Short mmCIF file of C-alpha atoms and ligand atoms in Angstrom, two decimals:
data_model
loop_
_atom_site.label_atom_id
_atom_site.label_comp_id
_atom_site.label_asym_id
_atom_site.label_seq_id
_atom_site.Cartn_x
_atom_site.Cartn_y
_atom_site.Cartn_z
CA UNK A 1 110.41 158.75 -85.85
CA UNK A 2 109.59 155.31 -87.27
CA UNK A 3 108.85 155.10 -90.96
CA UNK A 4 106.45 152.48 -92.34
CA UNK A 5 104.39 151.90 -95.48
CA UNK A 6 100.61 151.78 -95.42
CA UNK A 7 97.91 150.80 -97.96
CA UNK A 8 95.72 153.85 -98.62
CA UNK A 9 93.75 152.69 -101.68
CA UNK A 10 92.90 149.57 -103.68
CA UNK A 11 91.54 149.04 -107.19
CA UNK A 12 90.64 146.32 -109.72
CA UNK A 13 90.19 145.75 -113.42
CA UNK A 14 88.50 142.77 -115.06
CA UNK A 15 88.21 142.56 -118.84
CA UNK A 16 84.85 142.22 -120.58
CA UNK A 17 82.04 139.98 -119.38
CA UNK A 18 82.52 136.87 -117.22
CA UNK A 19 82.79 133.57 -119.08
CA UNK A 20 80.86 130.90 -117.16
CA UNK A 21 81.99 127.29 -116.93
CA UNK A 22 79.04 126.33 -119.16
CA UNK A 23 80.17 128.80 -121.84
CA UNK A 24 83.80 127.64 -121.58
CA UNK A 25 82.72 123.99 -121.82
CA UNK A 26 80.78 124.87 -124.99
CA UNK A 27 83.76 126.73 -126.54
CA UNK A 28 86.17 123.90 -125.71
CA UNK A 29 83.78 121.28 -127.10
CA UNK A 30 84.00 123.07 -130.46
CA UNK A 31 87.71 122.16 -130.55
CA UNK A 32 87.11 118.62 -129.33
CA UNK A 33 88.22 119.26 -125.72
CA UNK A 34 85.95 117.49 -123.22
CA UNK A 35 85.35 118.93 -119.75
CA UNK A 36 82.36 119.80 -117.57
CA UNK A 37 81.03 122.38 -115.15
CA UNK A 38 80.80 119.61 -112.51
CA UNK A 39 84.49 118.68 -112.82
CA UNK A 40 85.65 122.29 -112.71
CA UNK A 41 83.49 123.22 -109.70
CA UNK A 42 84.23 120.04 -107.75
CA UNK A 43 88.02 120.05 -108.31
CA UNK A 44 88.65 123.81 -108.18
CA UNK A 45 85.63 125.82 -106.99
CA UNK A 46 85.89 127.96 -110.14
CA UNK A 47 82.52 129.03 -111.63
CA UNK A 48 83.58 131.73 -114.07
CA UNK A 49 86.58 133.76 -115.28
CA UNK A 50 87.26 136.93 -117.30
CA UNK A 51 89.19 136.54 -120.56
CA UNK A 52 90.82 139.54 -122.24
CA UNK A 53 89.77 140.25 -125.81
CA UNK A 54 92.29 140.54 -128.63
CA UNK A 55 94.55 143.54 -128.13
CA UNK A 56 93.85 143.96 -124.40
CA UNK A 57 97.19 143.96 -122.58
CA UNK A 58 98.47 143.61 -119.03
CA UNK A 59 99.52 147.28 -119.01
CA UNK A 60 95.99 148.39 -119.95
CA UNK A 61 94.44 146.32 -117.15
CA UNK A 62 97.16 147.48 -114.76
CA UNK A 63 96.42 151.11 -115.63
CA UNK A 64 92.70 150.72 -115.05
CA UNK A 65 93.27 149.06 -111.66
CA UNK A 66 95.85 151.74 -110.77
CA UNK A 67 93.42 154.57 -111.61
CA UNK A 68 90.78 152.97 -109.38
CA UNK A 69 93.30 152.60 -106.54
CA UNK A 70 94.47 156.21 -106.93
CA UNK A 71 90.85 157.43 -106.84
CA UNK A 72 90.23 155.41 -103.65
CA UNK A 73 93.39 156.93 -102.14
CA UNK A 74 92.48 160.46 -103.25
CA UNK A 75 95.89 160.84 -104.92
CA UNK A 76 97.00 162.01 -108.38
CA UNK A 77 99.19 159.77 -110.52
CA UNK A 78 101.86 162.51 -110.55
CA UNK A 79 102.27 162.09 -106.79
CA UNK A 80 103.49 158.51 -107.32
CA UNK A 81 107.27 157.99 -107.26
CA UNK A 82 107.43 154.19 -107.59
CA UNK A 83 105.49 151.77 -109.80
CA UNK A 84 105.99 148.03 -109.35
CA UNK A 85 104.08 145.70 -111.67
CA UNK A 86 104.01 141.99 -110.91
CA UNK A 87 103.33 140.06 -114.09
CA UNK A 88 104.35 136.95 -116.00
CA UNK A 89 102.48 138.13 -119.08
CA UNK A 90 104.15 141.50 -119.82
CA UNK A 91 103.22 143.50 -122.92
CA UNK A 92 106.79 143.26 -124.22
CA UNK A 93 110.09 141.56 -123.47
CA UNK A 94 111.10 145.15 -122.69
CA UNK A 95 110.48 147.89 -121.67
CA UNK A 96 108.80 146.79 -118.47
CA UNK A 97 105.02 146.85 -118.13
CA UNK A 98 105.58 149.26 -115.22
CA UNK A 99 107.17 151.79 -117.59
CA UNK A 100 104.20 151.47 -119.96
CA UNK A 101 101.85 152.05 -117.02
CA UNK A 102 103.87 155.08 -115.94
CA UNK A 103 103.59 156.50 -119.47
CA UNK A 104 99.83 155.87 -119.69
CA UNK A 105 99.27 157.46 -116.27
CA UNK A 106 101.41 160.44 -117.36
CA UNK A 107 103.42 160.15 -114.16
CA UNK A 108 107.08 160.35 -115.30
CA UNK A 109 110.17 160.63 -113.14
CA UNK A 110 109.83 158.00 -110.39
CA UNK A 111 111.16 154.46 -110.47
CA UNK A 112 109.26 151.80 -112.44
CA UNK A 113 110.02 148.11 -112.84
CA UNK A 114 108.41 144.68 -113.13
CA UNK A 115 108.64 141.83 -110.66
CA UNK A 116 108.65 138.28 -112.04
CA UNK A 117 107.60 135.83 -109.34
CA UNK A 118 104.55 134.38 -111.13
CA UNK A 119 101.60 133.91 -108.73
CA UNK A 120 103.69 135.20 -105.78
CA UNK A 121 104.50 138.36 -107.73
CA UNK A 122 102.16 140.74 -105.94
CA UNK A 123 103.45 139.77 -102.48
CA UNK A 124 107.04 140.03 -103.77
CA UNK A 125 106.19 143.49 -105.19
CA UNK A 126 104.54 144.61 -101.96
CA UNK A 127 107.52 143.48 -99.85
CA UNK A 128 109.90 145.28 -102.25
CA UNK A 129 107.92 148.53 -102.27
CA UNK A 130 107.54 148.39 -98.48
CA UNK A 131 111.31 148.06 -98.08
CA UNK A 132 111.90 150.94 -100.52
CA UNK A 133 109.47 153.18 -98.66
CA UNK A 134 110.85 152.32 -95.22
CA UNK A 135 114.40 153.09 -96.38
CA UNK A 136 113.36 156.41 -97.92
CA UNK A 137 113.95 155.47 -101.58
CA UNK A 138 110.26 156.07 -102.35
CA UNK A 139 107.33 157.87 -100.71
CA UNK A 140 104.23 156.85 -102.65
CA UNK A 141 104.06 153.61 -104.61
CA UNK A 142 101.66 151.81 -106.87
CA UNK A 143 101.98 148.03 -106.53
CA UNK A 144 100.05 146.22 -109.22
CA UNK A 145 99.45 142.59 -110.17
CA UNK A 146 98.31 142.33 -113.81
CA UNK A 147 97.96 139.32 -116.07
CA UNK A 148 96.57 138.08 -119.37
CA UNK A 149 97.27 134.41 -118.65
CA UNK A 150 94.75 133.41 -121.33
CA UNK A 151 97.52 134.24 -123.85
CA UNK A 152 99.86 131.53 -122.56
CA UNK A 153 97.25 128.78 -122.12
CA UNK A 154 97.12 125.75 -124.37
CA UNK A 155 93.39 125.64 -125.11
CA UNK A 156 93.75 121.98 -126.07
CA UNK A 157 95.01 121.07 -122.58
CA UNK A 158 91.96 120.71 -120.36
CA UNK A 159 94.09 120.11 -117.27
CA UNK A 160 95.25 123.77 -117.32
CA UNK A 161 93.06 125.90 -119.61
CA UNK A 162 89.98 125.79 -117.37
CA UNK A 163 91.93 127.07 -114.35
CA UNK A 164 93.06 130.59 -115.25
CA UNK A 165 91.62 134.03 -115.93
CA UNK A 166 92.75 137.59 -116.75
CA UNK A 167 92.64 140.75 -114.62
CA UNK A 168 94.55 143.25 -112.51
CA UNK A 169 94.55 144.51 -108.95
CA UNK A 170 96.41 147.49 -107.51
CA UNK A 171 97.23 149.18 -104.24
CA UNK A 172 98.61 152.60 -103.36
CA UNK A 173 101.25 152.35 -100.63
CA UNK A 174 102.43 155.52 -98.86
CA UNK A 175 104.98 156.39 -96.19
CA UNK A 176 103.48 156.78 -92.72
CA UNK A 177 104.56 156.98 -89.11
CA UNK A 178 102.37 154.03 -88.17
CA UNK A 179 102.10 150.60 -89.88
CA UNK A 180 100.89 149.52 -92.42
CA UNK A 181 102.91 146.57 -93.45
CA UNK A 182 103.82 144.86 -90.17
CA UNK A 183 105.98 142.08 -91.62
CA UNK A 184 106.74 140.35 -94.91
CA UNK A 185 108.64 137.17 -95.74
CA UNK A 186 109.67 135.84 -99.19
CA UNK A 187 111.02 132.46 -100.30
CA UNK A 188 111.86 130.45 -103.42
CA UNK A 189 113.05 126.96 -104.29
CA UNK A 190 114.40 127.02 -107.83
CA UNK A 191 114.90 123.25 -107.75
CA UNK A 192 111.13 123.02 -108.32
CA UNK A 193 111.13 125.23 -111.43
CA UNK A 194 109.80 122.48 -113.71
CA UNK A 195 106.50 121.80 -111.91
CA UNK A 196 104.91 125.03 -113.20
CA UNK A 197 106.39 126.95 -116.11
CA UNK A 198 106.12 128.47 -119.54
CA UNK A 199 109.47 127.38 -120.89
CA UNK A 200 109.70 129.36 -124.11
CA UNK A 201 111.74 132.35 -125.21
CA UNK A 202 112.19 134.60 -128.21
CA UNK A 203 115.23 134.02 -130.39
CA UNK A 204 115.94 134.96 -133.97
CA UNK A 205 112.36 136.13 -134.47
CA UNK A 206 110.76 132.88 -133.32
CA UNK A 207 109.64 131.18 -130.12
CA UNK A 208 112.19 128.65 -128.95
CA UNK A 209 110.95 126.03 -126.49
CA UNK A 210 107.36 125.66 -125.32
CA UNK A 211 105.09 128.75 -125.55
CA UNK A 212 102.33 127.46 -123.24
CA UNK A 213 101.94 127.01 -119.50
CA UNK A 214 102.55 123.47 -118.25
CA UNK A 215 101.90 122.26 -114.72
CA UNK A 216 102.19 119.19 -112.54
CA UNK A 217 98.95 120.04 -110.74
CA UNK A 218 99.26 117.60 -107.87
CA UNK A 219 102.87 118.55 -107.06
CA UNK A 220 101.91 122.24 -107.10
CA UNK A 221 98.87 121.54 -104.93
CA UNK A 222 100.89 119.71 -102.26
CA UNK A 223 103.65 122.31 -102.12
CA UNK A 224 101.18 125.21 -102.12
CA UNK A 225 99.26 123.98 -99.07
CA UNK A 226 102.46 123.30 -97.17
CA UNK A 227 104.25 126.62 -97.85
CA UNK A 228 101.15 128.82 -97.44
CA UNK A 229 100.83 127.43 -93.93
CA UNK A 230 104.51 127.81 -92.98
CA UNK A 231 105.10 131.27 -94.49
CA UNK A 232 101.84 132.56 -93.00
CA UNK A 233 102.92 131.45 -89.52
CA UNK A 234 106.46 132.79 -90.06
CA UNK A 235 105.17 136.23 -91.11
CA UNK A 236 102.66 136.58 -88.29
CA UNK A 237 105.39 135.60 -85.78
CA UNK A 238 107.81 138.12 -87.38
CA UNK A 239 105.22 140.82 -86.65
CA UNK A 240 105.16 139.71 -83.00
CA UNK A 241 101.54 138.62 -83.38
CA UNK A 242 99.51 135.41 -83.24
CA UNK A 243 97.19 133.81 -85.81
CA UNK A 244 94.09 134.62 -83.77
CA UNK A 245 94.89 138.32 -84.29
CA UNK A 246 94.57 137.92 -88.08
CA UNK A 247 91.17 139.29 -89.14
CA UNK A 248 91.35 138.21 -92.79
CA UNK A 249 93.37 135.63 -94.71
CA UNK A 250 93.87 136.30 -98.43
CA UNK A 251 95.89 133.47 -100.00
CA UNK A 252 96.64 133.27 -103.71
CA UNK A 253 93.40 132.23 -105.39
CA UNK A 254 94.27 129.07 -107.34
CA UNK A 255 91.84 126.46 -106.09
CA UNK A 256 89.20 126.58 -103.37
CA UNK A 257 90.51 123.26 -102.05
CA UNK A 258 93.93 124.88 -101.48
CA UNK A 259 92.26 127.80 -99.69
CA UNK A 260 90.24 125.47 -97.46
CA UNK A 261 93.22 123.23 -96.65
CA UNK A 262 95.40 126.26 -95.85
CA UNK A 263 92.80 127.83 -93.55
CA UNK A 264 92.30 124.49 -91.80
CA UNK A 265 96.05 123.94 -91.25
CA UNK A 266 96.39 127.47 -89.86
CA UNK A 267 93.30 127.15 -87.66
CA UNK A 268 91.66 130.14 -89.34
CA UNK A 269 87.87 129.96 -89.74
CA UNK A 270 86.59 129.72 -93.32
CA UNK A 271 84.50 132.89 -92.75
CA UNK A 272 87.76 134.83 -92.29
CA UNK A 273 89.12 133.81 -95.72
CA UNK A 274 88.40 136.12 -98.67
CA UNK A 275 87.55 133.83 -101.62
CA UNK A 276 87.32 135.13 -105.19
CA UNK A 277 88.60 132.11 -107.14
CA UNK A 278 84.97 131.16 -107.86
CA UNK A 279 84.47 134.45 -109.78
CA UNK A 280 87.92 135.21 -111.20
CA UNK A 281 89.59 131.76 -111.50
CA UNK A 282 93.38 131.87 -111.04
CA UNK A 283 94.65 135.28 -112.18
CA UNK A 284 98.23 134.63 -111.05
CA UNK A 285 99.87 137.84 -109.76
CA UNK A 286 96.53 139.68 -109.89
CA UNK A 287 94.64 137.30 -107.61
CA UNK A 288 95.70 138.66 -104.19
CA UNK A 289 95.14 142.39 -104.95
CA UNK A 290 91.84 141.56 -106.71
CA UNK A 291 90.64 139.75 -103.58
CA UNK A 292 91.93 142.54 -101.32
CA UNK A 293 90.05 145.12 -103.37
CA UNK A 294 86.87 143.07 -103.34
CA UNK A 295 87.00 142.51 -99.57
CA UNK A 296 87.68 146.22 -99.04
CA UNK A 297 84.95 147.51 -101.35
CA UNK A 298 82.25 145.17 -100.06
CA UNK A 299 82.95 146.44 -96.52
CA UNK A 300 84.26 143.19 -95.02
CA UNK A 301 87.79 144.51 -94.45
CA UNK A 302 87.64 147.44 -92.04
CA UNK A 303 90.24 150.09 -91.10
CA UNK A 304 92.49 148.88 -88.29
CA UNK A 305 92.05 145.20 -89.17
CA UNK A 306 94.96 142.84 -89.88
CA UNK A 307 95.05 141.07 -93.25
CA UNK A 308 97.46 138.25 -94.08
CA UNK A 309 98.26 138.24 -97.82
CA UNK A 310 99.91 135.08 -99.19
CA UNK A 311 101.35 134.24 -102.59
CA UNK A 312 102.57 130.96 -104.06
CA UNK A 313 103.46 129.93 -107.58
CA UNK A 314 105.97 129.15 -110.29
CA UNK A 315 109.63 129.39 -109.52
CA UNK A 316 108.79 127.81 -107.10
CA UNK A 317 108.10 131.00 -105.12
CA UNK A 318 106.08 131.90 -102.05
CA UNK A 319 105.71 134.70 -99.56
CA UNK A 320 103.38 136.57 -97.23
CA UNK A 321 102.76 140.04 -95.88
CA UNK A 322 100.81 140.97 -92.75
CA UNK A 323 99.22 144.39 -93.21
CA UNK A 324 97.12 146.56 -90.95
CA UNK A 325 94.55 148.45 -92.98
O1 LIG B 1 98.79 129.49 -109.60
C1 LIG B 1 99.72 128.45 -109.46
C2 LIG B 1 99.24 127.50 -108.55
N1 LIG B 1 98.48 126.46 -109.22
C3 LIG B 1 97.79 125.67 -108.48
O2 LIG B 1 97.76 125.87 -107.29
C4 LIG B 1 97.13 124.46 -109.06
C5 LIG B 1 97.29 123.33 -108.11
N2 LIG B 1 96.68 122.09 -108.54
C6 LIG B 1 95.34 121.94 -108.57
O3 LIG B 1 94.59 122.84 -108.27
C7 LIG B 1 94.80 120.58 -108.94
O4 LIG B 1 95.85 119.64 -108.93
C8 LIG B 1 94.10 120.57 -110.33
C9 LIG B 1 92.81 121.34 -110.24
C10 LIG B 1 95.03 121.16 -111.37
C11 LIG B 1 93.76 119.12 -110.72
O5 LIG B 1 92.95 118.52 -109.72
P1 LIG B 1 93.26 117.02 -109.27
O6 LIG B 1 92.23 116.66 -108.30
O7 LIG B 1 94.71 117.00 -108.83
O8 LIG B 1 93.02 116.20 -110.60
P2 LIG B 1 94.04 115.30 -111.41
O9 LIG B 1 95.08 116.11 -112.06
O10 LIG B 1 94.48 114.17 -110.54
O11 LIG B 1 93.09 114.70 -112.52
C12 LIG B 1 92.02 113.83 -112.15
C13 LIG B 1 91.29 113.42 -113.41
C14 LIG B 1 92.19 112.87 -114.49
O12 LIG B 1 91.50 111.80 -115.09
P3 LIG B 1 91.87 110.29 -114.71
O13 LIG B 1 93.31 110.13 -115.09
O14 LIG B 1 91.63 110.17 -113.25
O15 LIG B 1 90.93 109.50 -115.57
C15 LIG B 1 92.27 114.01 -115.49
O16 LIG B 1 92.49 113.56 -116.80
O17 LIG B 1 90.63 114.55 -113.96
C16 LIG B 1 90.91 114.62 -115.37
N3 LIG B 1 90.86 116.02 -115.78
C17 LIG B 1 89.74 116.62 -116.22
N4 LIG B 1 88.49 116.15 -116.43
C18 LIG B 1 87.55 117.00 -116.87
C19 LIG B 1 91.85 116.94 -115.74
N5 LIG B 1 91.37 118.13 -116.16
C20 LIG B 1 90.06 117.96 -116.47
C21 LIG B 1 89.06 118.81 -116.93
N6 LIG B 1 87.83 118.30 -117.12
N7 LIG B 1 89.27 120.12 -117.18
#
């Protein structure tokens, strides 16, 4: 009998109250940083973001999203035998955020590890968990994208600090005799590592290098639109399907202009794209599962439908997964 993995529950966590562009503009003005609601909306489509308060960590947000996903799936945390957390803002250098989530959920014994593929992390984690379930290494997995990117932003750099937000999204993935995940494809081009990075590390009790995110926005933009198109087509073809069979497109939520350009290149109608970047800004590894949860909970994504999930980000990394709900 064929063995597949299938999504049986989704969940989200967003810290505190949303911070509108107007409020962010006011806060930045206090430090002499000039920006505007008009610029942010016109260039990115972002209208608000959630910013974690002091002491709120990726593992806490991951746990909250995981509990919501488990409740949706009707499963207990103790039934989970694999936890994969995609994050670039882990609580610690080690142990992994996944191990901290496992402890907080009181679900010891299964495998737990983090995936570091920046904004592609959730899709990388999903492809990894799918492979582990199909090969019998795991039966029931939590795949979580969780970030507190606000911690690695330079609040004096207006070209990056207005773009990101904090949050977490989670799915429960279980073994099944029918799919589920129909195909997944992952890629990276390490030659492009410098266009988006946080190039600092801990050494001798101090940060060595640069502790904040830096980005060549236009280079990232161009690459993102190109690879989201190609990997989306590659993944749909690998599933033996065609783009017109895709009910919903959920690309990484970085910029509404990237979402629009990707949908246009792929010939997918704008109404079939789940867009959350306006509400959440760019939450890196959390953006795809947050959008999947939103589209599921508001009733747009229906059982049996095909959803194309796409990640792209630092590394440079990209990937996609075609899932039947
Ligand atoms: O999650 C990882 C993936 N990340 C992304 O996908 C991000 C991809 N890149 C982008 O989304 C866009 O490139 C940005 C939104 C980052 C920038 O948009 P852009 O249209 O490429 O703008 P730009 O960088 O060319 O800047 C245009 C102008 C500049 O002024 P001048 O030189 O034309 O006078 C900037 O100084 O906008 C200025 N600017 C701002 N103005 C007001 C940059 N940031 C701001 C700001 N407020 N926050």
